[in-house]
């Protein structure tokens, strides 16, 4: 696309939104990307950098000159600047920071000191706060006179003498009120949800969603106001967090994407498939226990995947709903017992329905194929039905108890639940079906 | 909890945020809920109603007096008011609207005329717009003098004489500027993304996320400004849309939750399990083709689920990544061919790795169990390996081609892809493994 001159490209991109430019860069092949950076004199606009995906960003920053990165960093709010630097190694970070001003350097060092995925990392240090006795007029005059304001903000935070946030005034309320209004009289404290800097970003997203927040004050250990989180950072994070759950349930690592190399992708998928191979072998060992029975009645080999597959699917259904409910906090300690009972009941009832359907089908099929007489066919149908009920009940229980148990143990319920659940439904399915068949039919 | 007096409950709830009250109500049993409504004199606060989950809301509105519902509706912005009414039947809607003022009634009728999940339904009709030649001072004076403003807003939309939005001014910019600034000079048109009222809400969420929007103007067919969508509605929707994909991949209907009855849950899960039963039977028919081979070599029955299960998992991995990428528009027509090739290659490479591992394991296992001699064991290992490669390649291709195909056909790729993909990996897995075994071993 661009073996051409920098000016044409500049002209093209000047009209585009930084987010669209970032997407375009993501679509380029690796060599083109490097070419583009050299073409642009070794730098991209800071807003474009802030919109890039993490894995691309690293490559691009590596290719840029440290001084130019430092310039971009200086132009951004602290949250975006920290995002630019967080994945670089310590040496590179130090090199870039050496080009920055003292204040920027201190602010960024402080931001990077917070753990990744914490509120402290998400927040920007630029915000506007005022004491409760100020008037609307004073605030507006101050806003007009101050240079060091965030690019965008939506609320004025009201602080007490200890710089503790006690309320907030949305800008729309501020604009609607006469100049002589004291802000204490128009501030709301009900919508005030100070976020501790160490809070996990998933918790932050929950607060924003639950209370329809647009921005929230971030406080330190002493409850002093130190920063602000705005909703635009949260929108993206909500999707990412939910998608992480979805990817984890599908057996894919969270930070993989289409721009990874083939080798990276093979490796990241390999580990999950290896776990699955181990569990599949475990399930085959159960089948191997009953090799004599299968040798005598081949129909067992034909029917056993059906029982296992129904269990796997029923378990995945329950698991998906449970992982979702844990994420939205609809499922908590207070209603867990009720929901466990409910899922077991649902599994049992669907088990009964499919036991009748599949039991009848299996009996008829067995009889018509001439594998046995009427009595054997009926007994086989009964075995299929009983195995179906037991396996769907097990699926319901595994689908809820495993994620809840993992969460209580401090693990992410989305990540490893799926493999446990299908292992249980495979093993229970094969064992109960073949075991019952061995007892009843032989 | 509350067989007690209304006052105690009122006192309790006055301190809580409406969203928390709504959650509490969701945790109550059905009888308690009805009791609570009678207790409160047949009404809940309008903001609490707006925060309830859809299925609860319907029950509660049914239990409330229409006049009180109408009062609540009048207090809310149009988007929340429409949300209250959308799931009611036409008769009930008309009854409630008959208590509303003419303007409210017309506005609500208009909102309900837009399709569910469209921008027109999400928007509120309350917004603030000004012509480009106004000054900051004029706008502030007008804002102070007007009653009919939205509860909260974040931008002033700038319109041309035809009421077409041409730019916007964030309130923070407005506040930072001197009173005599003409807004044309401070408005930004780059961040201006007018949303047609008929746009799907998923597209709306994409715009907000991509461009970090806080609010967006909604326009009619003639591109005239008719409403506004704010980010707080989008945050919740982003999670819902992503979770819908996750639930769909897990084989669960999108609008099911923990507050459904057991019967509703059994029914909603049944349909997906029935589809799965049909495909599982299809796969067994493939096995049945080779019943003679299984009768002779029982090891085939033991090994075949491993091949099928590895294919199913590899297919699900690809599918999950692809569904995610389609939702975030990282996968488009322009790079589809490249990604298809990439996924096929990933499938093939992982196939080769697991072919070596599982082929060796199967051969050793077969030999050690004394099911056959050295040469048979080696041939069995070869068959397992070849089947593994072919099935993981098929899994990669199915995992990407099926969701892309469904999307091109106008269907939701998340909803039915999973069943197609696992059907293909089961059938290919069983057919290739047993077929090759029948040729090579017998």
PDB file of C-alpha atoms in Angstrom, chain A residues 165-331:
ATOM      1  CA  UNK A 165     -13.568  13.242  48.146  1.00  0.00           C
ATOM      2  CA  UNK A 166     -16.974  13.920  49.707  1.00  0.00           C
ATOM      3  CA  UNK A 167     -19.133  14.449  46.640  1.00  0.00           C
ATOM      4  CA  UNK A 168     -19.190  15.317  42.968  1.00  0.00           C
ATOM      5  CA  UNK A 169     -20.900  17.809  40.687  1.00  0.00           C
ATOM      6  CA  UNK A 170     -21.575  16.766  37.095  1.00  0.00           C
ATOM      7  CA  UNK A 171     -20.558  19.495  34.670  1.00  0.00           C
ATOM      8  CA  UNK A 172     -24.125  19.650  33.370  1.00  0.00           C
ATOM      9  CA  UNK A 173     -25.370  20.519  36.882  1.00  0.00           C
ATOM     10  CA  UNK A 174     -22.621  23.093  37.203  1.00  0.00           C
ATOM     11  CA  UNK A 175     -23.681  24.738  33.954  1.00  0.00           C
ATOM     12  CA  UNK A 176     -27.351  24.763  34.925  1.00  0.00           C
ATOM     13  CA  UNK A 177     -26.694  26.535  38.255  1.00  0.00           C
ATOM     14  CA  UNK A 178     -26.361  30.306  38.835  1.00  0.00           C
ATOM     15  CA  UNK A 179     -22.844  31.644  39.508  1.00  0.00           C
ATOM     16  CA  UNK A 180     -23.442  32.312  43.198  1.00  0.00           C
ATOM     17  CA  UNK A 181     -24.533  28.756  44.070  1.00  0.00           C
ATOM     18  CA  UNK A 182     -22.305  27.134  46.688  1.00  0.00           C
ATOM     19  CA  UNK A 183     -21.328  23.745  45.304  1.00  0.00           C
ATOM     20  CA  UNK A 184     -22.048  21.971  48.561  1.00  0.00           C
ATOM     21  CA  UNK A 185     -25.743  22.574  47.837  1.00  0.00           C
ATOM     22  CA  UNK A 186     -25.682  20.989  44.377  1.00  0.00           C
ATOM     23  CA  UNK A 187     -23.156  18.207  44.852  1.00  0.00           C
ATOM     24  CA  UNK A 188     -24.348  14.635  45.093  1.00  0.00           C
ATOM     25  CA  UNK A 189     -22.754  12.202  47.459  1.00  0.00           C
ATOM     26  CA  UNK A 190     -25.034   9.291  46.577  1.00  0.00           C
ATOM     27  CA  UNK A 191     -23.332   8.787  43.226  1.00  0.00           C
ATOM     28  CA  UNK A 192     -19.955   9.047  44.884  1.00  0.00           C
ATOM     29  CA  UNK A 193     -17.987   5.825  44.705  1.00  0.00           C
ATOM     30  CA  UNK A 194     -14.352   6.462  45.583  1.00  0.00           C
ATOM     31  CA  UNK A 195     -12.169   3.742  44.098  1.00  0.00           C
ATOM     32  CA  UNK A 196      -9.125   2.571  46.081  1.00  0.00           C
ATOM     33  CA  UNK A 197      -6.060   2.631  43.824  1.00  0.00           C
ATOM     34  CA  UNK A 198      -5.385  -1.055  44.505  1.00  0.00           C
ATOM     35  CA  UNK A 199      -8.875  -2.184  43.381  1.00  0.00           C
ATOM     36  CA  UNK A 200      -8.907  -4.752  40.572  1.00  0.00           C
ATOM     37  CA  UNK A 201     -10.100  -3.374  37.234  1.00  0.00           C
ATOM     38  CA  UNK A 202     -12.883  -5.938  37.061  1.00  0.00           C
ATOM     39  CA  UNK A 203     -14.303  -4.465  40.289  1.00  0.00           C
ATOM     40  CA  UNK A 204     -13.950  -0.983  38.815  1.00  0.00           C
ATOM     41  CA  UNK A 205     -15.934  -2.022  35.753  1.00  0.00           C
ATOM     42  CA  UNK A 206     -18.613  -3.472  38.011  1.00  0.00           C
ATOM     43  CA  UNK A 207     -18.958  -0.164  39.890  1.00  0.00           C
ATOM     44  CA  UNK A 208     -19.229   1.858  36.671  1.00  0.00           C
ATOM     45  CA  UNK A 209     -21.830  -0.465  35.246  1.00  0.00           C
ATOM     46  CA  UNK A 210     -23.870  -0.877  38.422  1.00  0.00           C
ATOM     47  CA  UNK A 211     -24.070   2.840  39.194  1.00  0.00           C
ATOM     48  CA  UNK A 212     -23.942   4.242  35.638  1.00  0.00           C
ATOM     49  CA  UNK A 213     -20.829   6.237  36.451  1.00  0.00           C
ATOM     50  CA  UNK A 214     -19.098   8.558  33.998  1.00  0.00           C
ATOM     51  CA  UNK A 215     -16.033   9.162  36.097  1.00  0.00           C
ATOM     52  CA  UNK A 216     -14.891   8.115  39.557  1.00  0.00           C
ATOM     53  CA  UNK A 217     -12.336   9.522  41.975  1.00  0.00           C
ATOM     54  CA  UNK A 218      -9.402   7.270  42.866  1.00  0.00           C
ATOM     55  CA  UNK A 219      -8.099   7.446  46.441  1.00  0.00           C
ATOM     56  CA  UNK A 220      -4.938   6.251  48.166  1.00  0.00           C
ATOM     57  CA  UNK A 221      -4.641   4.293  51.435  1.00  0.00           C
ATOM     58  CA  UNK A 222      -5.378   7.441  53.420  1.00  0.00           C
ATOM     59  CA  UNK A 223      -8.526   8.031  51.321  1.00  0.00           C
ATOM     60  CA  UNK A 224      -6.976  11.097  49.727  1.00  0.00           C
ATOM     61  CA  UNK A 225      -7.955  11.915  46.140  1.00  0.00           C
ATOM     62  CA  UNK A 226      -5.066  11.050  43.808  1.00  0.00           C
ATOM     63  CA  UNK A 227      -6.635  10.496  40.393  1.00  0.00           C
ATOM     64  CA  UNK A 228      -9.666   9.885  38.234  1.00  0.00           C
ATOM     65  CA  UNK A 229     -10.956   7.034  36.108  1.00  0.00           C
ATOM     66  CA  UNK A 230     -13.200   7.913  33.183  1.00  0.00           C
ATOM     67  CA  UNK A 231     -15.833   5.748  31.533  1.00  0.00           C
ATOM     68  CA  UNK A 232     -14.176   5.598  28.097  1.00  0.00           C
ATOM     69  CA  UNK A 233     -11.422   3.425  29.581  1.00  0.00           C
ATOM     70  CA  UNK A 234     -14.060   1.257  31.197  1.00  0.00           C
ATOM     71  CA  UNK A 235     -16.118   0.564  28.051  1.00  0.00           C
ATOM     72  CA  UNK A 236     -13.169  -1.071  26.392  1.00  0.00           C
ATOM     73  CA  UNK A 237     -12.249  -2.957  29.524  1.00  0.00           C
ATOM     74  CA  UNK A 238     -15.761  -4.334  30.027  1.00  0.00           C
ATOM     75  CA  UNK A 239     -15.589  -5.900  26.596  1.00  0.00           C
ATOM     76  CA  UNK A 240     -12.090  -7.203  27.185  1.00  0.00           C
ATOM     77  CA  UNK A 241     -12.931  -8.741  30.567  1.00  0.00           C
ATOM     78  CA  UNK A 242     -16.061 -10.420  29.210  1.00  0.00           C
ATOM     79  CA  UNK A 243     -14.208 -11.639  26.155  1.00  0.00           C
ATOM     80  CA  UNK A 244     -11.464 -13.026  28.352  1.00  0.00           C
ATOM     81  CA  UNK A 245     -14.095 -15.211  30.023  1.00  0.00           C
ATOM     82  CA  UNK A 246     -15.432 -16.267  26.638  1.00  0.00           C
ATOM     83  CA  UNK A 247     -11.967 -17.096  25.299  1.00  0.00           C
ATOM     84  CA  UNK A 248     -11.082 -18.968  28.482  1.00  0.00           C
ATOM     85  CA  UNK A 249     -14.221 -21.086  28.211  1.00  0.00           C
ATOM     86  CA  UNK A 250     -13.291 -21.823  24.595  1.00  0.00           C
ATOM     87  CA  UNK A 251      -9.829 -22.963  25.689  1.00  0.00           C
ATOM     88  CA  UNK A 252      -7.848 -20.025  24.329  1.00  0.00           C
ATOM     89  CA  UNK A 253      -5.400 -17.827  26.221  1.00  0.00           C
ATOM     90  CA  UNK A 254      -6.739 -14.365  26.886  1.00  0.00           C
ATOM     91  CA  UNK A 255      -4.118 -12.188  25.240  1.00  0.00           C
ATOM     92  CA  UNK A 256      -4.029 -13.968  21.904  1.00  0.00           C
ATOM     93  CA  UNK A 257      -5.338 -12.384  18.755  1.00  0.00           C
ATOM     94  CA  UNK A 258      -5.265 -12.507  15.004  1.00  0.00           C
ATOM     95  CA  UNK A 259      -2.046 -10.500  14.829  1.00  0.00           C
ATOM     96  CA  UNK A 260       0.000 -13.201  16.588  1.00  0.00           C
ATOM     97  CA  UNK A 261       2.356 -15.221  14.433  1.00  0.00           C
ATOM     98  CA  UNK A 262       1.428 -18.776  13.447  1.00  0.00           C
ATOM     99  CA  UNK A 263       4.104 -20.117  15.761  1.00  0.00           C
ATOM    100  CA  UNK A 264       2.784 -18.137  18.752  1.00  0.00           C
ATOM    101  CA  UNK A 265      -0.716 -19.356  18.003  1.00  0.00           C
ATOM    102  CA  UNK A 266       0.303 -23.001  17.718  1.00  0.00           C
ATOM    103  CA  UNK A 267       2.124 -22.753  21.027  1.00  0.00           C
ATOM    104  CA  UNK A 268      -0.670 -20.958  22.871  1.00  0.00           C
ATOM    105  CA  UNK A 269      -3.295 -23.459  21.701  1.00  0.00           C
ATOM    106  CA  UNK A 270      -1.009 -26.441  22.252  1.00  0.00           C
ATOM    107  CA  UNK A 271      -1.069 -26.281  26.044  1.00  0.00           C
ATOM    108  CA  UNK A 272      -4.852 -26.480  26.255  1.00  0.00           C
ATOM    109  CA  UNK A 273      -4.991 -29.287  23.695  1.00  0.00           C
ATOM    110  CA  UNK A 274      -2.342 -31.178  25.675  1.00  0.00           C
ATOM    111  CA  UNK A 275      -4.505 -30.946  28.798  1.00  0.00           C
ATOM    112  CA  UNK A 276      -7.438 -32.145  26.749  1.00  0.00           C
ATOM    113  CA  UNK A 277      -5.391 -35.072  25.431  1.00  0.00           C
ATOM    114  CA  UNK A 278      -4.586 -36.129  28.978  1.00  0.00           C
ATOM    115  CA  UNK A 279      -8.247 -36.063  29.993  1.00  0.00           C
ATOM    116  CA  UNK A 280      -9.320 -37.828  26.801  1.00  0.00           C
ATOM    117  CA  UNK A 281      -6.810 -40.598  27.561  1.00  0.00           C
ATOM    118  CA  UNK A 282      -8.221 -40.827  31.085  1.00  0.00           C
ATOM    119  CA  UNK A 283     -11.681 -41.306  29.583  1.00  0.00           C
ATOM    120  CA  UNK A 284     -10.348 -44.008  27.213  1.00  0.00           C
ATOM    121  CA  UNK A 285      -8.850 -45.852  30.157  1.00  0.00           C
ATOM    122  CA  UNK A 286     -12.384 -46.039  31.553  1.00  0.00           C
ATOM    123  CA  UNK A 287     -13.549 -47.494  28.223  1.00  0.00           C
ATOM    124  CA  UNK A 288     -10.641 -49.949  28.251  1.00  0.00           C
ATOM    125  CA  UNK A 289     -11.951 -51.332  31.570  1.00  0.00           C
ATOM    126  CA  UNK A 290     -14.906 -52.658  29.633  1.00  0.00           C
ATOM    127  CA  UNK A 291     -13.178 -53.921  26.495  1.00  0.00           C
ATOM    128  CA  UNK A 292     -14.630 -57.386  26.993  1.00  0.00           C
ATOM    129  CA  UNK A 293     -18.183 -56.024  27.081  1.00  0.00           C
ATOM    130  CA  UNK A 294     -17.597 -53.973  23.917  1.00  0.00           C
ATOM    131  CA  UNK A 295     -16.105 -57.015  22.178  1.00  0.00           C
ATOM    132  CA  UNK A 296     -19.323 -58.922  22.887  1.00  0.00           C
ATOM    133  CA  UNK A 297     -21.822 -56.109  22.181  1.00  0.00           C
ATOM    134  CA  UNK A 298     -20.453 -53.665  19.553  1.00  0.00           C
ATOM    135  CA  UNK A 299     -23.588 -51.516  19.925  1.00  0.00           C
ATOM    136  CA  UNK A 300     -22.102 -50.262  23.188  1.00  0.00           C
ATOM    137  CA  UNK A 301     -19.244 -48.622  21.283  1.00  0.00           C
ATOM    138  CA  UNK A 302     -21.757 -46.985  18.983  1.00  0.00           C
ATOM    139  CA  UNK A 303     -23.961 -45.598  21.746  1.00  0.00           C
ATOM    140  CA  UNK A 304     -21.369 -44.558  24.316  1.00  0.00           C
ATOM    141  CA  UNK A 305     -20.307 -41.295  22.589  1.00  0.00           C
ATOM    142  CA  UNK A 306     -23.938 -40.131  22.628  1.00  0.00           C
ATOM    143  CA  UNK A 307     -24.204 -40.396  26.415  1.00  0.00           C
ATOM    144  CA  UNK A 308     -20.852 -38.663  26.910  1.00  0.00           C
ATOM    145  CA  UNK A 309     -21.597 -35.909  24.383  1.00  0.00           C
ATOM    146  CA  UNK A 310     -24.995 -35.065  25.910  1.00  0.00           C
ATOM    147  CA  UNK A 311     -23.358 -34.789  29.311  1.00  0.00           C
ATOM    148  CA  UNK A 312     -20.594 -32.584  27.946  1.00  0.00           C
ATOM    149  CA  UNK A 313     -23.066 -30.216  26.341  1.00  0.00           C
ATOM    150  CA  UNK A 314     -25.375 -30.016  29.345  1.00  0.00           C
ATOM    151  CA  UNK A 315     -22.355 -29.355  31.560  1.00  0.00           C
ATOM    152  CA  UNK A 316     -21.111 -26.605  29.243  1.00  0.00           C
ATOM    153  CA  UNK A 317     -24.535 -24.951  29.286  1.00  0.00           C
ATOM    154  CA  UNK A 318     -24.605 -24.816  33.065  1.00  0.00           C
ATOM    155  CA  UNK A 319     -20.976 -23.761  33.229  1.00  0.00           C
ATOM    156  CA  UNK A 320     -21.510 -20.871  30.802  1.00  0.00           C
ATOM    157  CA  UNK A 321     -24.471 -19.505  32.745  1.00  0.00           C
ATOM    158  CA  UNK A 322     -22.613 -19.899  36.042  1.00  0.00           C
ATOM    159  CA  UNK A 323     -19.435 -18.176  34.825  1.00  0.00           C
ATOM    160  CA  UNK A 324     -21.550 -15.304  33.519  1.00  0.00           C
ATOM    161  CA  UNK A 325     -23.484 -15.041  36.787  1.00  0.00           C
ATOM    162  CA  UNK A 326     -20.298 -15.075  38.844  1.00  0.00           C
ATOM    163  CA  UNK A 327     -18.906 -12.240  36.702  1.00  0.00           C
ATOM    164  CA  UNK A 328     -22.042 -10.097  37.103  1.00  0.00           C
ATOM    165  CA  UNK A 329     -22.324 -10.998  40.804  1.00  0.00           C
ATOM    166  CA  UNK A 330     -25.809 -12.419  40.300  1.00  0.00           C
ATOM    167  CA  UNK A 331     -24.495 -15.609  41.881  1.00  0.00           C
TER     168      UNK A 331
END
